[in-house]
XYZ file of N, CA and C in Angstrom:
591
model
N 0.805 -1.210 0.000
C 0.000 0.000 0.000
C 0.844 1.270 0.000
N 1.772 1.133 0.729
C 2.902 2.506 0.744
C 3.198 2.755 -0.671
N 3.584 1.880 -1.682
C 4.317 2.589 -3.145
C 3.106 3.301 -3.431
N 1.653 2.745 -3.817
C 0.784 3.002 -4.404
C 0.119 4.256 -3.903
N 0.249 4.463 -2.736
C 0.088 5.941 -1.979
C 1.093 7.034 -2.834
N 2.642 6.360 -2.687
C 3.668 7.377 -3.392
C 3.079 7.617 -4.478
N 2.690 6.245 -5.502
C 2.651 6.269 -6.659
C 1.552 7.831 -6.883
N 0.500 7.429 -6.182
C -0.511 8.726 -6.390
C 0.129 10.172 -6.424
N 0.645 9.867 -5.189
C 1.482 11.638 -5.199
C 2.534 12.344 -6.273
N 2.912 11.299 -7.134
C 3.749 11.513 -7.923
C 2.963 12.022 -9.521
N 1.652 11.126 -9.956
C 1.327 12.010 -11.102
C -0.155 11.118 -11.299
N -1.264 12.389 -11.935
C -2.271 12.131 -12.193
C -2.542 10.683 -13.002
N -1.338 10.066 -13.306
C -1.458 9.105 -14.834
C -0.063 8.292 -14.248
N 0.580 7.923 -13.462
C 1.463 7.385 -13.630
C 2.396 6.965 -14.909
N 1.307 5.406 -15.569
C 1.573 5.193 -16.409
C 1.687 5.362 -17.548
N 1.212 6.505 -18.071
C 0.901 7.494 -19.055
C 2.001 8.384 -18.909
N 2.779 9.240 -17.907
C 3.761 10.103 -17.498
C 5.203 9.136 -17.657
N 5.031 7.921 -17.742
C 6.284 7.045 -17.590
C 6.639 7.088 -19.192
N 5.212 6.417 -19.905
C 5.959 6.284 -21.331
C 5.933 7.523 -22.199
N 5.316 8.679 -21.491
C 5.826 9.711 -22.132
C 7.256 10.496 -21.709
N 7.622 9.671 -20.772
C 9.209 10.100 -20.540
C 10.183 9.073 -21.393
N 9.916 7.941 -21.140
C 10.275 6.574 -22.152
C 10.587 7.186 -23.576
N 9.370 7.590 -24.236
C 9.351 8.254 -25.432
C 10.234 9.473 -25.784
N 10.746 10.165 -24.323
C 12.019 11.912 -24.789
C 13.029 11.314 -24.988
N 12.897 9.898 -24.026
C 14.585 9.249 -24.038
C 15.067 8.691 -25.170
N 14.214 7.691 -25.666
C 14.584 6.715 -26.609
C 13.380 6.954 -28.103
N 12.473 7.882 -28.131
C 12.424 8.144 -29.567
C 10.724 7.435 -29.596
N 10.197 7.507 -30.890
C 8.830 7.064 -30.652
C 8.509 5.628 -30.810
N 9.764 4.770 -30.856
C 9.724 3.966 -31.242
C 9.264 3.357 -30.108
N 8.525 3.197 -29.188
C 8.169 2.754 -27.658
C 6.782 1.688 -28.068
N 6.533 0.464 -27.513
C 6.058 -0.403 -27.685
C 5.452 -0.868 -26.336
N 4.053 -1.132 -26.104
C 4.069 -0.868 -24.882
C 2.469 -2.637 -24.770
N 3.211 -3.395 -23.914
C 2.660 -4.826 -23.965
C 0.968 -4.624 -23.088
N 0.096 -5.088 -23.520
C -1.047 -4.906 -22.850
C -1.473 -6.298 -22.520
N -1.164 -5.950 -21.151
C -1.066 -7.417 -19.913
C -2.518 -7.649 -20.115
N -3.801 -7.234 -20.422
C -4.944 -7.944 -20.082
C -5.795 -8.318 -21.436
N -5.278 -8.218 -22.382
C -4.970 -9.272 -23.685
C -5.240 -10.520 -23.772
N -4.689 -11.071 -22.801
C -4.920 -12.314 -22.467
C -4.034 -13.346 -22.973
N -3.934 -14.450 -22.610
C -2.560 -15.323 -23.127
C -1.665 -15.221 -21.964
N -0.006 -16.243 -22.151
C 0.500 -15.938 -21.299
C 1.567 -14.676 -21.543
N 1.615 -14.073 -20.715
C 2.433 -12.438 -20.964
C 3.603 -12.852 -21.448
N 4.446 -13.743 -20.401
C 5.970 -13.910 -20.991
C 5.718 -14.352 -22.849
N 5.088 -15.091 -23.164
C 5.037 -15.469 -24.849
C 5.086 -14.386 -25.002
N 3.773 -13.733 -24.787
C 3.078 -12.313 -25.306
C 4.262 -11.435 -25.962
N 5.061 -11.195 -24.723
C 6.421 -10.156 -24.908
C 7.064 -10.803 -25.605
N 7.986 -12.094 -25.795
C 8.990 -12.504 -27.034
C 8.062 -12.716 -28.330
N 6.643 -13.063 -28.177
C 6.137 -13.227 -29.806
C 6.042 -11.979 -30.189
N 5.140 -10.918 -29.314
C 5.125 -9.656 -29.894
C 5.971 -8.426 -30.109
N 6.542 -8.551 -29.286
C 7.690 -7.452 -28.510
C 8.806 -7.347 -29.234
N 9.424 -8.500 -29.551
C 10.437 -8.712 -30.350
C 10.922 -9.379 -31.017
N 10.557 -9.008 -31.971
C 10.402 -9.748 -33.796
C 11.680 -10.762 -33.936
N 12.620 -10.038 -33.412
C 14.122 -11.186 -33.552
C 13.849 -12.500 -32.828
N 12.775 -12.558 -32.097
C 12.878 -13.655 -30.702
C 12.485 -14.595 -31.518
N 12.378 -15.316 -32.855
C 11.258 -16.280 -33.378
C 11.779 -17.106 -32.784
N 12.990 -17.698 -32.680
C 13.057 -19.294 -32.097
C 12.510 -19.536 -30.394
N 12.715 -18.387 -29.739
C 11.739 -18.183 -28.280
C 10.533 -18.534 -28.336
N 9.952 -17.578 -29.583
C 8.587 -17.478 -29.379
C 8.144 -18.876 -29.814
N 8.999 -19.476 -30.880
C 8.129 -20.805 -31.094
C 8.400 -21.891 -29.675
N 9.624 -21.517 -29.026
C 9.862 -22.045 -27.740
C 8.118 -22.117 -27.409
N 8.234 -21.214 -27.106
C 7.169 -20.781 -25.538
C 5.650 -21.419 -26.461
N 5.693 -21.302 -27.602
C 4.524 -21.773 -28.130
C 3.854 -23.337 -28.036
N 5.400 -23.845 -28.546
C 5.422 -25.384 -28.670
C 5.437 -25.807 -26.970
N 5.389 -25.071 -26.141
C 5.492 -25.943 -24.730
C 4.117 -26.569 -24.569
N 4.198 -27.249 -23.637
C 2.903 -27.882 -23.540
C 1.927 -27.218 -22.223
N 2.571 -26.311 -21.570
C 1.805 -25.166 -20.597
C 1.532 -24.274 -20.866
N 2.468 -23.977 -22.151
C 2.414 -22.507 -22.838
C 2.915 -21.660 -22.231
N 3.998 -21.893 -21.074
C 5.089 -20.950 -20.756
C 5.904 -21.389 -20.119
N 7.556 -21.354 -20.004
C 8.552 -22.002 -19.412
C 8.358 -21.364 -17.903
N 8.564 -20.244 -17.577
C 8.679 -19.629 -16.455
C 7.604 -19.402 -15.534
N 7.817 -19.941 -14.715
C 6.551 -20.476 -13.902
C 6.466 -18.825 -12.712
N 5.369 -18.249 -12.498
C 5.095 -17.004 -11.589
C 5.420 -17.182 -10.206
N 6.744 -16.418 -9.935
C 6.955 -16.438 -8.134
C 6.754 -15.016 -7.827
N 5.656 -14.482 -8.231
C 5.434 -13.597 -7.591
C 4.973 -13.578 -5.979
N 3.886 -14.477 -5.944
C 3.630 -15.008 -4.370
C 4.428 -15.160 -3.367
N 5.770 -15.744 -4.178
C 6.589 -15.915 -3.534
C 7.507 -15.100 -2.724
N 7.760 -13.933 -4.131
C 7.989 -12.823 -3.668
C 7.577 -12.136 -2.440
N 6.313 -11.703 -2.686
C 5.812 -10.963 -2.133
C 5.807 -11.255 -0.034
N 5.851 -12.593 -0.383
C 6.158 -13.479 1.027
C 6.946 -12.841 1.787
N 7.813 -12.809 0.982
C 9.692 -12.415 1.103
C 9.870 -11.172 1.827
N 8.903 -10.181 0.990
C 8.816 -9.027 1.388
C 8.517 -8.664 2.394
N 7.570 -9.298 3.305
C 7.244 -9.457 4.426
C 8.251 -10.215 5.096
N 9.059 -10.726 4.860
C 9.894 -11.533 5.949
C 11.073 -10.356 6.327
N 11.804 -9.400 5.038
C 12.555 -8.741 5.236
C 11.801 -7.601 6.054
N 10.708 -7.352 5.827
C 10.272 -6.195 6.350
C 10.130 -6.407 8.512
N 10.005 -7.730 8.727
C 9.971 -8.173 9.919
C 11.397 -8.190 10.724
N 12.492 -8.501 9.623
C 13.655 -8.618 9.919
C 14.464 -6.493 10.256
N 13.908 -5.974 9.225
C 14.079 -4.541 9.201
C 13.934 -3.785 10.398
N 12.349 -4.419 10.675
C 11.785 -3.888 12.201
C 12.113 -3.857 13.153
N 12.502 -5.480 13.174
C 13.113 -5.907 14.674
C 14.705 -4.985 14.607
N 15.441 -4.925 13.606
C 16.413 -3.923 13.406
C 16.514 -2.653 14.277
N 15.366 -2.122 13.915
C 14.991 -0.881 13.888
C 14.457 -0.636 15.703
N 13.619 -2.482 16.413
C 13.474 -2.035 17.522
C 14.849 -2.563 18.413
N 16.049 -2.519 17.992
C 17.276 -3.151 18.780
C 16.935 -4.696 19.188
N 16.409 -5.068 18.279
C 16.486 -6.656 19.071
C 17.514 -7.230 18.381
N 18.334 -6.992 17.310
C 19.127 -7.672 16.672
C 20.563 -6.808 17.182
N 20.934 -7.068 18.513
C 22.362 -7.039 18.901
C 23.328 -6.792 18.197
N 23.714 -8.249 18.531
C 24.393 -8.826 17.281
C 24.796 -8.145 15.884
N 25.930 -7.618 15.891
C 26.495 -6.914 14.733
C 26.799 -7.653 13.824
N 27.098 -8.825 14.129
C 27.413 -10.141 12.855
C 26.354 -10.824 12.444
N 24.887 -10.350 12.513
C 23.770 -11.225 12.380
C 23.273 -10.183 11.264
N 23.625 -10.545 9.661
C 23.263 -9.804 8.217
C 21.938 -9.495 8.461
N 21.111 -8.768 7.487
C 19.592 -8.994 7.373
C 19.540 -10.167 6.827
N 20.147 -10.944 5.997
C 19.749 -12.153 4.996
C 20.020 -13.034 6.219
N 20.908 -13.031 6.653
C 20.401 -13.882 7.913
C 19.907 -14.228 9.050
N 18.739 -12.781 9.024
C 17.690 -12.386 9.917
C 17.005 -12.733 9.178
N 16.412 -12.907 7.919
C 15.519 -13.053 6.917
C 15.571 -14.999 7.328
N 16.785 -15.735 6.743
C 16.964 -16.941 6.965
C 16.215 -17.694 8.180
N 16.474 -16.689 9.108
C 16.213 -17.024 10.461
C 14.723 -17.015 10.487
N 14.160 -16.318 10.051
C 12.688 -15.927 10.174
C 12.102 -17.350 9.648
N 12.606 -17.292 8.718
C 12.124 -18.750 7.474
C 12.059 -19.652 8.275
N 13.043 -19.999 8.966
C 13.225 -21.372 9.402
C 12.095 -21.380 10.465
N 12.089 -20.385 11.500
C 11.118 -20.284 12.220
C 9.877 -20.732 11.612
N 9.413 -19.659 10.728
C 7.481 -19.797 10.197
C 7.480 -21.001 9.491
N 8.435 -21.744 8.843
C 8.098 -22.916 8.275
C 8.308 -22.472 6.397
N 7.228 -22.003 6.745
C 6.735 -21.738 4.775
C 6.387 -19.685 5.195
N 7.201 -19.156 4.539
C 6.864 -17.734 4.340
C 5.622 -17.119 4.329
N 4.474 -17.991 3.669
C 3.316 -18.038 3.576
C 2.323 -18.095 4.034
N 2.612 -18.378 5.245
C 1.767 -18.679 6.821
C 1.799 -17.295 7.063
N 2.056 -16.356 6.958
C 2.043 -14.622 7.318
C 0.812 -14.417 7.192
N 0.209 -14.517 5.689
C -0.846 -14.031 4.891
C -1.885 -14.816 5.487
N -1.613 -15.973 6.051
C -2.610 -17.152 6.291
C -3.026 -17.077 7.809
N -1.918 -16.392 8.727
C -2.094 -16.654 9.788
C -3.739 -16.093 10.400
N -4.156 -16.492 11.488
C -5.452 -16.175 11.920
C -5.346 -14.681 12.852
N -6.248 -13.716 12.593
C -5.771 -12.076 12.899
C -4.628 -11.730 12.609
N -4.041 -11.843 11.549
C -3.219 -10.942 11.170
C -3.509 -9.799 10.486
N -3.066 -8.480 11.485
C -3.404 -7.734 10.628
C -3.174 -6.923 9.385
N -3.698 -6.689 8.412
C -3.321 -6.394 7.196
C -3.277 -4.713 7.047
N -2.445 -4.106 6.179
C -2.732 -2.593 5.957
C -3.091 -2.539 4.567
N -4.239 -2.400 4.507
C -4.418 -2.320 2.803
C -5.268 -0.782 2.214
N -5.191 -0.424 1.105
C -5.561 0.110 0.607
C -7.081 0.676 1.416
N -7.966 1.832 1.176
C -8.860 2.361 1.608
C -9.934 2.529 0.112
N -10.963 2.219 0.675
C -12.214 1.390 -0.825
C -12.074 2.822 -1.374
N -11.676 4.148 -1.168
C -12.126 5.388 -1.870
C -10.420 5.395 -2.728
N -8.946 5.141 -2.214
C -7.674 4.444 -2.958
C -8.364 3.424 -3.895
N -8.765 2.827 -3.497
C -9.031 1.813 -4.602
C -9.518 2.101 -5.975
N -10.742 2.954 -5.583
C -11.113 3.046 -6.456
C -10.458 4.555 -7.465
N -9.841 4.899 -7.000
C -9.211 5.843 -7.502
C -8.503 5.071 -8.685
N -7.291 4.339 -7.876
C -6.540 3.440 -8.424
C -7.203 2.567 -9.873
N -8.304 2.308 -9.657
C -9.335 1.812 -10.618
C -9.710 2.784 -11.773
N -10.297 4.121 -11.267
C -10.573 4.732 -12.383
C -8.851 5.165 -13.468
N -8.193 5.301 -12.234
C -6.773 5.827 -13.442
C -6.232 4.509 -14.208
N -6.856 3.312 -13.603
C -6.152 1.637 -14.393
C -7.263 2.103 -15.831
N -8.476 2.747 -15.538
C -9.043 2.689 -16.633
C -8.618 3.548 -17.708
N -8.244 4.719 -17.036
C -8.298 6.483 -17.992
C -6.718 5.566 -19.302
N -5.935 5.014 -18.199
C -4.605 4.314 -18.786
C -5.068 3.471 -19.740
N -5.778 2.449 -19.095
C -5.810 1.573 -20.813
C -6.936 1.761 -21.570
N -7.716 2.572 -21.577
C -8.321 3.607 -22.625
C -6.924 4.306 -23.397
N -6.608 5.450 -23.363
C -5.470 5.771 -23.971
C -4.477 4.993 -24.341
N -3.763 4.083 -23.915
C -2.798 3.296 -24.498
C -3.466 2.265 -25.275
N -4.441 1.688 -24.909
C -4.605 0.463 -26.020
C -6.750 0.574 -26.241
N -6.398 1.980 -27.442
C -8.401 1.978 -27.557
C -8.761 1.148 -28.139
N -8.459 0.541 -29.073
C -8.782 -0.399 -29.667
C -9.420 -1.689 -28.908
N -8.110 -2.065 -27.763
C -8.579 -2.803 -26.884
C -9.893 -2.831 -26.026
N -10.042 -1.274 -25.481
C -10.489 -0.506 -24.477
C -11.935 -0.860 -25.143
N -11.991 -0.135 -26.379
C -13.402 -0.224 -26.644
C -14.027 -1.676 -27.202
N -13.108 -2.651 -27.184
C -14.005 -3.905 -27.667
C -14.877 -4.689 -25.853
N -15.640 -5.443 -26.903
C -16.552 -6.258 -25.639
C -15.917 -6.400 -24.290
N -14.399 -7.087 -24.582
C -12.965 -7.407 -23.381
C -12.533 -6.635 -22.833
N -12.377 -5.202 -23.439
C -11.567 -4.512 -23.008
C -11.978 -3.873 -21.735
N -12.763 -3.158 -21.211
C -13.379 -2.102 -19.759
C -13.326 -3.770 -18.727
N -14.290 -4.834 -19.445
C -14.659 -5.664 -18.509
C -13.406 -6.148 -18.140
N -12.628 -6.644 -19.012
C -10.897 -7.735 -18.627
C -10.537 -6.554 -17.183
N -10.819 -5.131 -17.636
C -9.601 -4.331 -16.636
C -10.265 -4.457 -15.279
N -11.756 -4.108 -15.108
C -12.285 -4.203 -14.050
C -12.255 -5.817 -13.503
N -12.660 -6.629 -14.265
C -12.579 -8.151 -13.458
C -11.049 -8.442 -12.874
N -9.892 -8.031 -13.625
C -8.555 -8.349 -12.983
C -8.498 -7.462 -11.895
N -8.784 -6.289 -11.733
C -8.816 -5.241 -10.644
C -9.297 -5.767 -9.496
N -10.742 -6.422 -9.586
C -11.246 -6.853 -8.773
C -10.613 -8.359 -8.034
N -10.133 -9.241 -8.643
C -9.191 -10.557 -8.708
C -8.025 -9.586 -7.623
N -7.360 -8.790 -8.067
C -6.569 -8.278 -6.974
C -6.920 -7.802 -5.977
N -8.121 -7.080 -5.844
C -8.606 -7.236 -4.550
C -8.983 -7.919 -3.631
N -9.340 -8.559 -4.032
C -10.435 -9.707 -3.760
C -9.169 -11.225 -2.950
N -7.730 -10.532 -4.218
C -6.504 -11.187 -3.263
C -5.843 -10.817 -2.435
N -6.109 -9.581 -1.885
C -5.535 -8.779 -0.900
C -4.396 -8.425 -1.658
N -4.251 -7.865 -2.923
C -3.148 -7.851 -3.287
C -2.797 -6.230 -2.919
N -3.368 -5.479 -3.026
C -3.173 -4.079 -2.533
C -3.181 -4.219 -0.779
N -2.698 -5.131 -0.195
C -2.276 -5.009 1.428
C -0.731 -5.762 1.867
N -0.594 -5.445 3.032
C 0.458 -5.909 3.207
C 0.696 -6.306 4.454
N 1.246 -6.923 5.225
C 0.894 -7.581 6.895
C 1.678 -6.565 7.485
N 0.801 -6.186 8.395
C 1.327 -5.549 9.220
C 2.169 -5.884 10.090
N 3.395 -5.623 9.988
C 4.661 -6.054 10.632
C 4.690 -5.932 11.853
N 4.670 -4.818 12.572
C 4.730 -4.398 13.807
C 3.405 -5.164 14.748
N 1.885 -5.199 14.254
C 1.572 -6.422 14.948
C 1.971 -7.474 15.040
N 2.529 -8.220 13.751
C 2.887 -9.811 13.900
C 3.935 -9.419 14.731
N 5.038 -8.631 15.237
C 6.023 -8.665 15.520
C 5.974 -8.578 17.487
N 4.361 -8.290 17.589
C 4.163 -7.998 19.120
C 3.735 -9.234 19.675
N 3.691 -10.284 19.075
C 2.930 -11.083 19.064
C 4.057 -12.409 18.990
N 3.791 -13.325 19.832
C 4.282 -14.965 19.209
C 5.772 -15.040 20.047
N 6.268 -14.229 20.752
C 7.459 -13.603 21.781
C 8.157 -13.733 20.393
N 8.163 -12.865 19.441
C 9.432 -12.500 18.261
C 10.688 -11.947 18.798
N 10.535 -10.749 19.926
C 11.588 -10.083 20.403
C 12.639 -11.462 21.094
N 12.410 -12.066 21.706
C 13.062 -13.474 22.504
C 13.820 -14.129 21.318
N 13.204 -14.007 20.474
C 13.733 -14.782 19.494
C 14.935 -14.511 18.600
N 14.167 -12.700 18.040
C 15.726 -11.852 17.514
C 16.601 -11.967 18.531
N 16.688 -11.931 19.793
C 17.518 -11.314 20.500
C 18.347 -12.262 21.234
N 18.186 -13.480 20.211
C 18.756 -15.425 20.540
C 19.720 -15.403 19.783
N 19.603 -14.595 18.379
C 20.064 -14.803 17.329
C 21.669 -14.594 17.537
């Protein structure tokens, strides 16, 4: 929720202000992939994106999933929360220890929760997410954006509905929240634990 707050403060259009800077740098030649198209994106980008890629693209075609690279975004995002727990406890002196890295405050965390993933899962955890009047902000500018970049898209049967149904899919995944660190961190004796390390 924090970037997407920045993100607001920074420009009416984000994404619209990006590739018109894209465009002073490198010329009009700017090509710009429209994720809700449908298909898998990684093809999407070597079939469409770049004409030299043919032996990729027939790669990614001929697979039998229809894409080599499997999505760790989840995974990611896990992660993010583990460093951000590790940061904290930083930040409240529980990590002594001058020889104890963040990556191996991060390590440490892991081994503890098991699976990274238990964060998101755990029972009352609390989340900081987005506010339904952000959201929808966030919503109308996902729209004003792919209206202008891809009308063609925008105005067929797919186009308004694909943007709003994926919008909603991210909500609906908590994907605009993030665990609140500083509760999980009051919680479960964490301090005992950094301060073992």
């Amino acid at each position: 929720p924090e970037y997407i707050k920045q993100m607001k403060k920074r420009a009416d259009h984000y994404s619209l202000d990006m590739i018109q800077k894209w465009k002073t740098l490198f010329g009009k030649e700017l090509w710009v992939l429209n994720y809700h198209q449908g298909g898998d994106i990684i093809s999407n980008a070597f079939c469409q994106m770049i004409p030299e890629a043919s032996n990729t693209c027939a790669s990614f075609k001929a697979s039998s999933s229809g894409t080599i690279v499997q999505n760790k975004g989840s995974e990611k995002a896990h992660r993010i929360h583990i460093d951000r727990m590790a940061t904290e406890a930083y930040d409240r002196g529980w990590l002594k220890n001058t020889a104890i890295t963040r990556s191996m405050a991060r390590n440490a965390i892991e081994s503890r929760l098991g699976d990274p993933s238990i964060l998101s899962r755990m029972n009352n955890v609390s989340l900081d997410c987005l506010a339904p009047e952000e959201k929808k902000v966030l919503l109308n500018k996902s729209l004003v954006a792919e209206a202008e970049l891809f009308p063609e898209f925008f105005a067929s049967e797919k186009g308004e509905r694909e943007v709003r149904s994926r919008f909603s899919q991210v909500v609906e995944k908590k994907k605009f929240c993030s665990v609140d660190v500083n509760t999980v961190l009051d919680t479960d004796d964490w301090e005992s634990f950094f301060k073992s390390l």
